[in-house]
Structures are given as structure tokens and as C-alpha cells.
């Protein structure tokens, strides 16, 4: 794979001429440009990554190849999208980051769902402690929420959005394959998280619920979006982590029996590259970020894209440029030298505020103990843009691979148009991520009879999870198994 070509995918809005009154010497400009070269991906490289992702998808779906595949292509057991007939009151649980959310969702025949919710912090010692402590904490939050709503004794159907890679063999069981995103609670990997939650609920003995469905956040995002937009066929998250799901033809899902209909596949694309496939484009900063993480050698694609790592990548580059004496007069503050201090939210704030001048950026740097001149700001802005643009382009390669894969499922159609439902803080808050990604997807799918559209998906973990639970409950009833009463 050739990493560089003449057609550099340089971030568009960069002022690489530094054409302000505060010009740097040509050697500084040259040095900064050189240092950031490793973040540029040529169109040829992106095409290559798209092809590799497509191959990985086929490998993950294949019976004989799944075991060695890094992109696991996990069946979600969501086969039907909502049709507007869903009805009832549901409890939705959402665990996937440093917050745990409990939501009460009322669905009424296609009306806008009514929701009430509460956010609970997941303390570090809970995330990295014992599994029992983690699930006890979740059960306690549920009990508090239900007490507040005076619903502790109502047997509500529950949809559990658990945003980690899980092997499922039905909609209401999920065996955690491995933790991601800084979680490491002991004794959970390899276990069914629904059973662990039921046990925690039983230990308390004061709440009555029936856990009907466990879903990945990408799947909830797709479901939530499909409720409003009928041609929605994929769900993408670019937040703390990054992942995508899409509707695949059952006949291509070799690990499952049956050829009829569709299956929503949770790709777990974050693990793309864990077999070395991305080594040619990973740079020293990527390796440093990986080494400092709890899951070294894992989720390498995610670590180049998502919010948990983007700010840290920028911080490492800024440290290096300071060491090279082209930034901050060669003096790094303690904060700049500290892991995690340069938040991904800063990257979004910096790039959003640049058209209004550098005051916001100077404030951020000031709070990090850095006195920044205009010329420093230009460099910081440039670094942020290079890192976020690379993330958007890499994400685009993944989406283009999915688009090509879906396209192949509909050879009879002259043109295939579909929507990707998207959620996640990076996608929502970064000023150019969405635009850069959509633009690159357009390029990578050009001339292939595909038109990919993107739509913000609202509350996949609440509305989406409730819809999935409602559909699961309906199918259960239709199969003549009677009303769901849990267990
Ligand atoms: C991580 C998880 C995945 C989730 C994604 C977005 O990649 O492994 O399950 O969908 O983060 O939250």
C-alpha cells in the first residue's frame, strides 16, 4: 500500500502558509509540515483501506474464516426494523462509557416517544473493579430511578444497550468478548451480561423487571433512525468509541442457519487493523496512544478515530513539537505533559472557533498552563485539523466499504440510495468531521451506483433500545409464546 502520493488529502482549511503578520520562519513551517505528514492519507491509500475493510467484512461473515477475522461481524438478532405499530412502556438501560443512563420510554403507535431519564456517573473504581461491583452499581441506579418514578413494583420490559463487543445467539443473551474503551471490570469477559445483571437484581430483591433485549449502541442508533427514515440501513457511532452496524442478507451470514431475510450485523469495526492491516498508516503517536491504553494491541482502527483517543493524539504531537522547539518557546506545561489532559472536546472547540479568531484557543491553552502567541495557535489549529481530518477520512473508508457491500446485495437496482443513522459526540460536536467524512464517502463510492446519505439519529440508546424491545416482545407474542413476563 502506498501511503503517500502527489495527491495529498490535506485538510482543506489549513493556513499552511501561515500568512498572518506573525509569520514563522520557513524552516519552522517545513518542520511542522514534515511532522504532520504521517497523518495524511492519500486517496490511493483510502481506496486500499476501503478494499481491506470490505475483505475483512467477508472474512468475518464466513464460516471458515470468522475465527481468524478481527472484524467479528456479530449477528445482533435484530432482523426486523420498527414499523410504527410499537406500543407500551419500556425501561431502557444504557452502558457504554463513563455514564450510565436509565430511561423510561413510552411508545405510542408511531407518535414521538415520551421519555424520562436519569444519568448516573460510573466511577473509575466501578469500571475497573470487580464485575459484581459493576452490576450491583447498575442495579442500584435502576432501583433509585424506579423508586423516584414510583414504579419499583411494575414488571417493566427492559432493553439493555450494552456498547461492547458481545457474542449473541439470541436477542436476550450477550457474552462479552472483551472490554473496550477503558473498561476492565474483572470476571465479565466471556460471561453473559444479561445473566450478570439479573443476578445483581436478584441480590437486591427489590425491583421487578424483565430483560427482553440486549443491543449494541450502533444497533439502537440504526433502529431509532429507521423509525423516521425508511431507507436507513446502517448505524454509526463516532463518540468515545467508534463502530458501525448494517443490515446484511441472511444468506451471507454463514455462521447462522437460514437464508431468508436480513440480519443486523454489529461489525465491531474498531478492531480493524488488530492483525497488522493498518500498520503501514499507523505512526509513532498511534503506537504511543496504544501503549498507554488498557487494551494494548486491540481496537487499533478505533484508536485512530474516536473521541477517547483524538485529544490524546493531538497532545502527543504538541509535546513533540514543543520538544523540537517550534512551539510554546520549547516549554511544555505540566498539563501538556499529562496523559489525557488535552480533551477531544478541545479539538472540536478549537476548530469551531477558528473563524472567530484565536481567543477561544488561547483560553484553552491558558487553562493548560500554556502562554500561546498567535503563531503558536496557528500550529495548534493545524495539528487538530490534521488529526481530526484523518479520523473522518478513515471513518469514510469504513462507510464506503459497507456501502459497496450493501450495493452488492441489490444487483437488480440501478442506483442504491440509503441512509446511515449517526450518533456520538465527535460526529455531533466537531465542526467539520461530518462534512469531511461525507465528502470522502462520496469520492470512494463514485461511479458505483450508490448514494449514501447521513442523518443524525436521536437517542438510539433510549428510543432505539425501546423499539427493539417492543419488536422482540411482539415477535415473541406472534410466535405464540404468550406475553413476556421475563426470565
Ligand atoms: C466500542 C465498542 C462497541 C461500541 C463502540 C461505540 O468500539 O466495542 O461495541 O459500539 O465502542 O460506542
XYZ file of C-alpha atoms and ligand atoms in Angstrom:
499
model
C 0.000 0.000 0.000
C 1.486 3.355 -0.890
C 0.957 5.796 1.904
C 1.876 8.948 0.105
C 1.167 10.174 -3.369
C 1.219 13.566 -5.007
C -2.459 13.947 -4.273
C -2.224 14.615 -0.575
C -5.516 14.619 1.261
C -4.529 17.760 3.099
C -7.031 19.305 5.467
C -8.786 21.959 3.497
C -8.973 24.933 5.749
C -5.394 24.877 6.965
C -3.395 28.043 6.746
C -0.244 26.209 5.998
C 1.302 29.341 4.536
C 0.921 30.903 7.969
C 0.105 34.023 6.056
C -0.509 36.197 9.056
C 1.500 39.060 10.401
C 3.052 36.577 12.787
C 4.923 34.522 10.279
C 7.163 31.730 11.299
C 10.442 31.116 9.564
C 10.289 28.779 6.558
C 12.230 26.173 8.475
C 9.558 26.059 11.222
C 6.787 25.738 8.642
C 8.732 22.993 6.936
C 9.271 21.204 10.237
C 5.580 21.315 11.204
C 4.505 20.130 7.764
C 7.008 17.315 7.864
C 5.909 16.275 11.329
C 2.275 16.039 10.254
C 2.939 14.112 7.030
C 2.279 10.860 8.849
C -1.327 11.916 9.387
C -2.087 12.441 5.702
C -3.813 9.708 3.787
C -3.732 9.795 0.022
C -6.789 8.846 -1.999
C -4.950 5.704 -3.108
C -4.379 4.726 0.490
C -8.007 5.350 1.403
C -9.113 3.226 -1.543
C -6.823 0.474 -0.300
C -8.225 0.702 3.239
C -11.770 0.541 1.869
C -10.923 -2.645 -0.022
C -9.266 -4.174 3.026
C -12.284 -3.381 5.192
C -14.544 -5.000 2.577
C -12.376 -8.112 2.638
C -12.422 -8.159 6.438
C -16.237 -7.985 6.388
C -16.447 -11.030 4.115
C -13.924 -12.823 6.308
C -15.933 -12.061 9.452
C -19.151 -13.328 7.865
C -17.574 -16.542 6.554
C -17.988 -19.801 8.442
C -14.409 -20.959 7.937
C -12.800 -17.549 8.197
C -14.649 -15.935 11.105
C -12.359 -17.344 13.742
C -9.277 -15.614 12.372
C -11.137 -12.405 11.423
C -10.527 -9.317 13.530
C -13.719 -7.546 12.453
C -16.103 -10.007 14.067
C -19.343 -9.149 12.227
C -21.575 -10.149 15.124
C -25.217 -11.027 14.452
C -27.425 -8.833 16.648
C -30.585 -10.916 16.289
C -32.398 -7.775 15.247
C -33.977 -8.822 11.975
C -36.928 -6.532 11.630
C -36.945 -2.771 11.883
C -39.735 -0.939 13.691
C -42.906 -0.348 11.660
C -44.632 2.265 13.782
C -47.014 -0.163 15.447
C -44.880 -0.422 18.591
C -46.662 0.320 21.778
C -46.063 0.198 25.507
C -43.819 1.409 28.311
C -40.234 0.222 28.476
C -37.181 0.671 30.605
C -34.000 1.293 28.630
C -30.550 0.925 30.161
C -27.507 2.415 28.514
C -23.970 1.421 29.439
C -21.090 2.215 27.149
C -18.972 4.941 28.685
C -18.385 6.837 31.882
C -22.110 7.492 32.317
C -24.878 5.000 32.862
C -28.355 6.104 31.799
C -31.713 4.741 32.778
C -34.687 5.772 30.677
C -38.395 5.226 30.805
C -39.755 5.236 27.264
C -43.422 5.306 26.280
C -44.129 4.266 22.704
C -47.495 5.017 21.202
C -48.148 3.781 17.676
C -45.677 5.863 15.730
C -46.044 9.014 17.833
C -42.939 10.767 19.109
C -41.896 8.654 22.135
C -42.239 10.160 25.588
C -39.137 9.758 27.711
C -37.869 10.378 31.186
C -34.302 9.607 32.103
C -31.523 9.968 34.577
C -27.757 9.901 34.159
C -25.551 8.221 36.749
C -21.758 8.512 36.869
C -19.771 5.311 36.599
C -16.880 5.851 38.997
C -13.439 4.738 37.821
C -13.232 2.118 40.602
C -16.505 0.602 39.374
C -15.396 0.485 35.730
C -12.093 -1.154 36.622
C -13.104 -3.110 39.754
C -14.958 -6.394 40.022
C -17.802 -7.419 37.730
C -20.058 -7.953 40.702
C -19.489 -4.378 41.872
C -20.231 -3.070 38.371
C -23.560 -4.868 38.040
C -24.530 -4.086 41.638
C -23.962 -0.413 40.818
C -26.175 -0.655 37.728
C -28.934 -2.429 39.672
C -28.722 0.223 42.375
C -29.141 3.023 39.813
C -32.155 1.201 38.349
C -33.696 0.841 41.804
C -33.153 4.548 42.558
C -34.713 5.572 39.246
C -37.738 3.295 39.641
C -38.235 4.473 43.216
C -38.272 8.086 42.059
C -40.910 7.229 39.461
C -42.808 5.119 41.932
C -42.568 2.123 39.584
C -40.489 -0.288 41.597
C -43.131 -2.953 41.602
C -44.155 -2.746 37.952
C -42.645 -5.527 35.862
C -41.326 -3.408 33.011
C -39.797 -4.915 29.879
C -36.152 -3.833 29.665
C -33.916 -3.131 26.666
C -30.256 -3.065 27.669
C -27.901 -1.091 25.421
C -24.531 -2.580 26.240
C -21.979 -0.998 23.931
C -19.157 -3.505 23.924
C -18.403 -6.447 21.633
C -20.704 -9.343 22.506
C -21.386 -12.723 21.007
C -25.147 -13.230 20.846
C -27.115 -16.315 19.959
C -30.461 -14.728 20.716
C -31.739 -11.230 21.373
C -31.654 -11.568 25.162
C -28.200 -13.004 25.803
C -24.826 -11.398 25.156
C -21.469 -12.867 26.041
C -18.858 -10.131 26.396
C -15.914 -10.907 24.105
C -13.569 -8.280 25.527
C -13.835 -4.901 27.192
C -13.055 -1.768 25.189
C -12.976 1.998 25.913
C -11.116 1.815 29.230
C -13.407 -0.692 30.965
C -11.735 -3.640 32.676
C -14.155 -4.944 35.337
C -12.985 -8.399 36.280
C -14.885 -11.614 35.683
C -17.164 -10.263 32.952
C -15.307 -11.214 29.769
C -16.691 -14.486 28.449
C -19.866 -14.143 30.548
C -23.462 -13.372 29.592
C -24.008 -9.807 30.781
C -27.779 -10.275 30.982
C -27.335 -13.109 33.497
C -24.891 -10.976 35.486
C -27.405 -8.140 35.608
C -30.252 -10.490 36.598
C -28.096 -11.879 39.405
C -27.353 -8.352 40.659
C -31.075 -7.530 40.563
C -31.805 -10.732 42.481
C -29.174 -9.883 45.087
C -31.163 -6.729 45.842
C -34.558 -8.355 45.550
C -36.435 -5.040 45.429
C -37.081 -4.486 41.712
C -39.119 -6.393 39.189
C -38.073 -6.178 35.562
C -37.942 -8.462 32.541
C -34.826 -8.106 30.392
C -36.065 -8.735 26.862
C -33.295 -7.451 24.605
C -29.634 -6.556 24.749
C -28.319 -4.351 21.960
C -25.210 -2.579 20.836
C -25.436 1.236 20.606
C -24.924 1.125 16.830
C -27.966 -1.148 16.529
C -30.088 1.171 18.680
C -28.922 4.076 16.536
C -29.971 2.295 13.340
C -33.335 1.343 14.814
C -34.038 4.827 16.111
C -33.199 6.395 12.754
C -35.131 3.766 10.757
C -38.261 4.710 12.684
C -38.265 8.092 10.943
C -36.286 7.384 7.787
C -37.386 4.251 5.974
C -34.244 3.722 3.883
C -31.930 3.705 6.900
C -29.690 0.635 6.605
C -26.704 1.346 8.850
C -25.951 2.803 12.261
C -22.661 4.569 13.000
C -21.181 5.772 16.288
C -18.287 8.220 16.445
C -18.089 9.034 20.123
C -15.882 7.689 22.892
C -15.540 4.620 20.680
C -16.343 4.014 17.041
C -18.333 1.222 15.466
C -20.934 0.524 12.789
C -23.765 -1.902 12.100
C -25.764 -2.532 8.930
C -28.483 -4.760 7.503
C -26.953 -7.796 5.791
C -28.670 -10.568 3.835
C -29.048 -13.729 5.933
C -27.670 -15.806 3.071
C -24.306 -14.046 3.571
C -24.255 -14.650 7.325
C -22.701 -18.086 7.113
C -22.472 -18.649 10.840
C -26.248 -18.744 11.177
C -28.666 -21.217 9.640
C -31.330 -19.949 7.238
C -31.122 -17.866 4.090
C -34.275 -15.822 4.329
C -34.491 -12.139 5.201
C -31.979 -9.802 6.782
C -29.897 -9.580 9.922
C -28.459 -6.511 11.551
C -24.721 -7.094 11.920
C -22.746 -5.341 14.632
C -19.410 -5.115 12.881
C -17.196 -4.141 15.826
C -15.071 -2.349 13.269
C -12.904 -0.802 15.969
C -10.798 -3.964 15.883
C -9.931 -3.476 12.207
C -6.144 -3.478 11.931
C -5.528 -5.615 15.032
C -3.832 -8.142 12.742
C -1.422 -5.538 11.379
C -3.594 -4.473 8.423
C -3.192 -0.786 9.335
C 0.477 -0.892 10.319
C 1.549 0.961 7.204
C -0.503 4.016 8.156
C -0.083 3.912 11.935
C 2.521 6.369 13.140
C 4.565 6.785 16.302
C 1.792 8.735 18.032
C -0.710 5.966 17.301
C 1.691 3.474 18.815
C 2.146 5.648 21.911
C -1.620 6.008 22.383
C -1.984 2.256 22.060
C 0.835 1.500 24.527
C -0.738 3.731 27.171
C -4.177 2.103 26.814
C -5.692 -0.705 28.885
C -6.206 -2.836 25.783
C -2.825 -2.657 24.054
C -2.765 -4.056 20.529
C -6.562 -4.023 20.352
C -9.078 -1.677 18.689
C -6.407 -0.066 16.534
C -8.797 1.468 13.968
C -10.937 2.874 16.791
C -7.834 4.396 18.373
C -7.181 6.400 15.181
C -10.757 7.689 15.004
C -12.705 8.014 18.211
C -13.099 10.581 20.956
C -11.354 8.562 23.619
C -8.074 8.995 21.744
C -8.286 12.045 19.452
C -7.317 14.652 22.048
C -4.507 12.460 23.283
C -3.078 12.142 19.774
C -3.100 15.940 19.479
C -1.436 16.272 22.891
C 1.369 13.902 21.918
C 2.045 15.833 18.711
C 2.062 19.156 20.587
C 4.533 17.720 23.119
C 6.815 16.604 20.316
C 6.658 19.980 18.538
C 7.435 21.708 21.840
C 10.378 19.405 22.362
C 11.508 20.287 18.842
C 11.349 23.948 19.951
C 8.873 25.078 17.302
C 6.013 25.572 19.786
C 5.499 27.401 23.101
C 9.110 28.551 23.095
C 10.124 24.988 23.751
C 8.495 24.891 27.207
C 5.730 22.373 27.886
C 3.461 22.879 30.915
C 2.779 20.072 33.391
C -0.744 19.715 31.995
C 0.517 19.343 28.464
C 2.840 16.637 29.662
C -0.005 14.751 31.390
C -1.871 11.893 29.735
C -5.487 12.740 28.916
C -5.269 16.454 29.734
C -5.887 17.582 26.179
C -9.537 16.620 25.796
C -11.123 15.684 22.482
C -13.738 18.344 23.240
C -10.926 20.916 22.898
C -10.251 19.751 19.341
C -13.881 20.464 18.437
C -13.916 23.789 20.283
C -10.666 24.922 18.689
C -11.690 24.088 15.149
C -15.186 25.524 15.649
C -13.940 28.844 16.920
C -11.109 29.446 14.499
C -13.187 31.594 12.112
C -13.708 33.982 15.060
C -10.029 34.319 15.839
C -7.817 32.670 18.372
C -9.297 33.868 21.664
C -11.049 30.566 22.458
C -7.936 28.605 21.570
C -5.749 30.896 23.671
C -8.115 30.372 26.613
C -7.910 26.600 26.289
C -4.139 26.730 26.120
C -4.019 29.186 29.015
C -6.039 26.746 31.154
C -3.442 24.121 30.296
C -0.747 26.460 31.603
C 0.474 27.474 28.165
C 1.010 31.029 27.067
C 0.383 30.930 23.347
C 1.239 33.504 20.722
C -0.777 33.835 17.548
C 1.884 31.844 15.736
C 1.601 29.001 18.287
C -2.152 28.994 17.754
C -1.743 28.551 14.033
C 0.303 25.449 14.620
C -2.082 24.005 17.250
C -5.008 24.587 14.911
C -3.152 22.853 12.110
C -2.369 19.834 14.275
C -6.008 19.493 15.425
C -7.184 19.676 11.848
C -4.726 17.081 10.606
C -5.700 14.605 13.346
C -9.480 15.102 13.033
C -9.412 15.033 9.233
C -7.529 11.757 9.230
C -10.152 10.328 11.604
C -13.003 11.477 9.345
C -11.334 10.020 6.244
C -10.636 6.688 7.935
C -14.239 6.508 9.034
C -15.270 7.295 5.460
C -13.255 4.335 4.189
C -15.223 2.079 6.566
C -18.562 3.501 5.449
C -17.583 3.197 1.784
C -16.776 -0.486 2.368
C -20.221 -1.031 3.909
C -21.867 0.863 1.046
C -20.136 -1.327 -1.524
C -21.081 -4.461 0.441
C -24.746 -3.434 0.669
C -24.683 -2.439 -3.014
C -23.636 -5.970 -3.977
C -26.752 -7.299 -2.223
C -29.033 -5.421 -4.631
C -27.619 -6.099 -8.134
C -31.063 -5.550 -9.673
C -31.129 -1.899 -8.637
C -29.623 0.681 -10.934
C -28.922 3.035 -8.085
C -28.960 2.199 -4.383
C -29.709 5.031 -2.026
C -29.648 4.553 1.714
C -29.199 6.457 4.947
C -26.664 5.921 7.699
C -28.004 6.947 11.116
C -25.196 8.537 13.133
C -24.608 9.411 16.756
C -21.677 10.206 19.031
C -20.051 13.313 20.425
C -17.296 13.570 17.827
C -19.793 13.438 14.976
C -22.181 15.840 16.677
C -19.760 18.374 18.067
C -16.828 18.533 15.692
C -17.414 21.287 13.132
C -16.046 19.551 10.025
C -15.938 15.821 10.814
C -19.363 15.088 9.306
C -18.673 17.133 6.181
C -15.210 15.668 5.620
C -16.497 12.143 6.108
C -19.485 12.533 3.775
C -17.304 14.132 1.113
C -14.811 11.261 1.193
C -17.556 8.627 1.178
C -18.898 10.309 -1.973
C -15.472 10.044 -3.604
C -14.909 6.437 -2.555
C -18.277 5.289 -3.898
C -18.308 7.372 -7.066
C -19.493 5.626 -10.230
C -20.782 2.589 -8.343
C -24.494 3.369 -8.347
C -24.537 4.169 -4.644
C -25.840 7.254 -2.904
C -25.087 7.312 0.819
C -26.872 9.882 2.957
C -26.303 10.615 6.629
C -28.811 11.566 9.303
C -28.324 12.365 12.955
C -30.004 9.681 14.978
C -31.684 10.758 18.166
C -31.483 8.680 21.283
C -30.619 5.290 19.899
C -29.991 4.006 23.386
C -33.393 5.134 24.619
C -35.834 5.220 21.756
C -33.844 2.670 19.704
C -33.488 0.186 22.554
C -37.188 0.542 23.461
C -38.181 -0.067 19.830
C -36.020 -3.173 19.642
C -37.501 -4.422 22.888
C -41.005 -3.747 21.582
C -40.317 -5.602 18.327
C -38.755 -8.512 20.245
C -41.803 -8.649 22.516
C -44.147 -8.532 19.510
C -42.311 -11.326 17.658
C -42.345 -13.362 20.835
C -46.118 -12.948 21.050
C -46.602 -13.684 17.345
C -44.705 -16.941 17.712
C -47.441 -17.884 20.140
C -45.158 -17.857 23.144
C -47.502 -15.660 25.115
C -46.874 -12.367 26.809
C -43.339 -11.753 28.020
C -43.034 -11.844 31.739
C -39.254 -12.020 31.897
C -36.868 -14.848 32.675
C -16.538 0.291 21.097
C -17.362 -0.946 21.430
C -18.560 -1.062 20.506
C -19.348 0.233 20.503
C -18.443 1.410 20.170
C -19.172 2.747 20.211
O -15.976 0.128 19.848
O -16.563 -2.106 21.343
O -19.390 -2.128 20.886
O -20.385 0.154 19.565
O -17.366 1.454 21.096
O -19.682 3.015 21.469
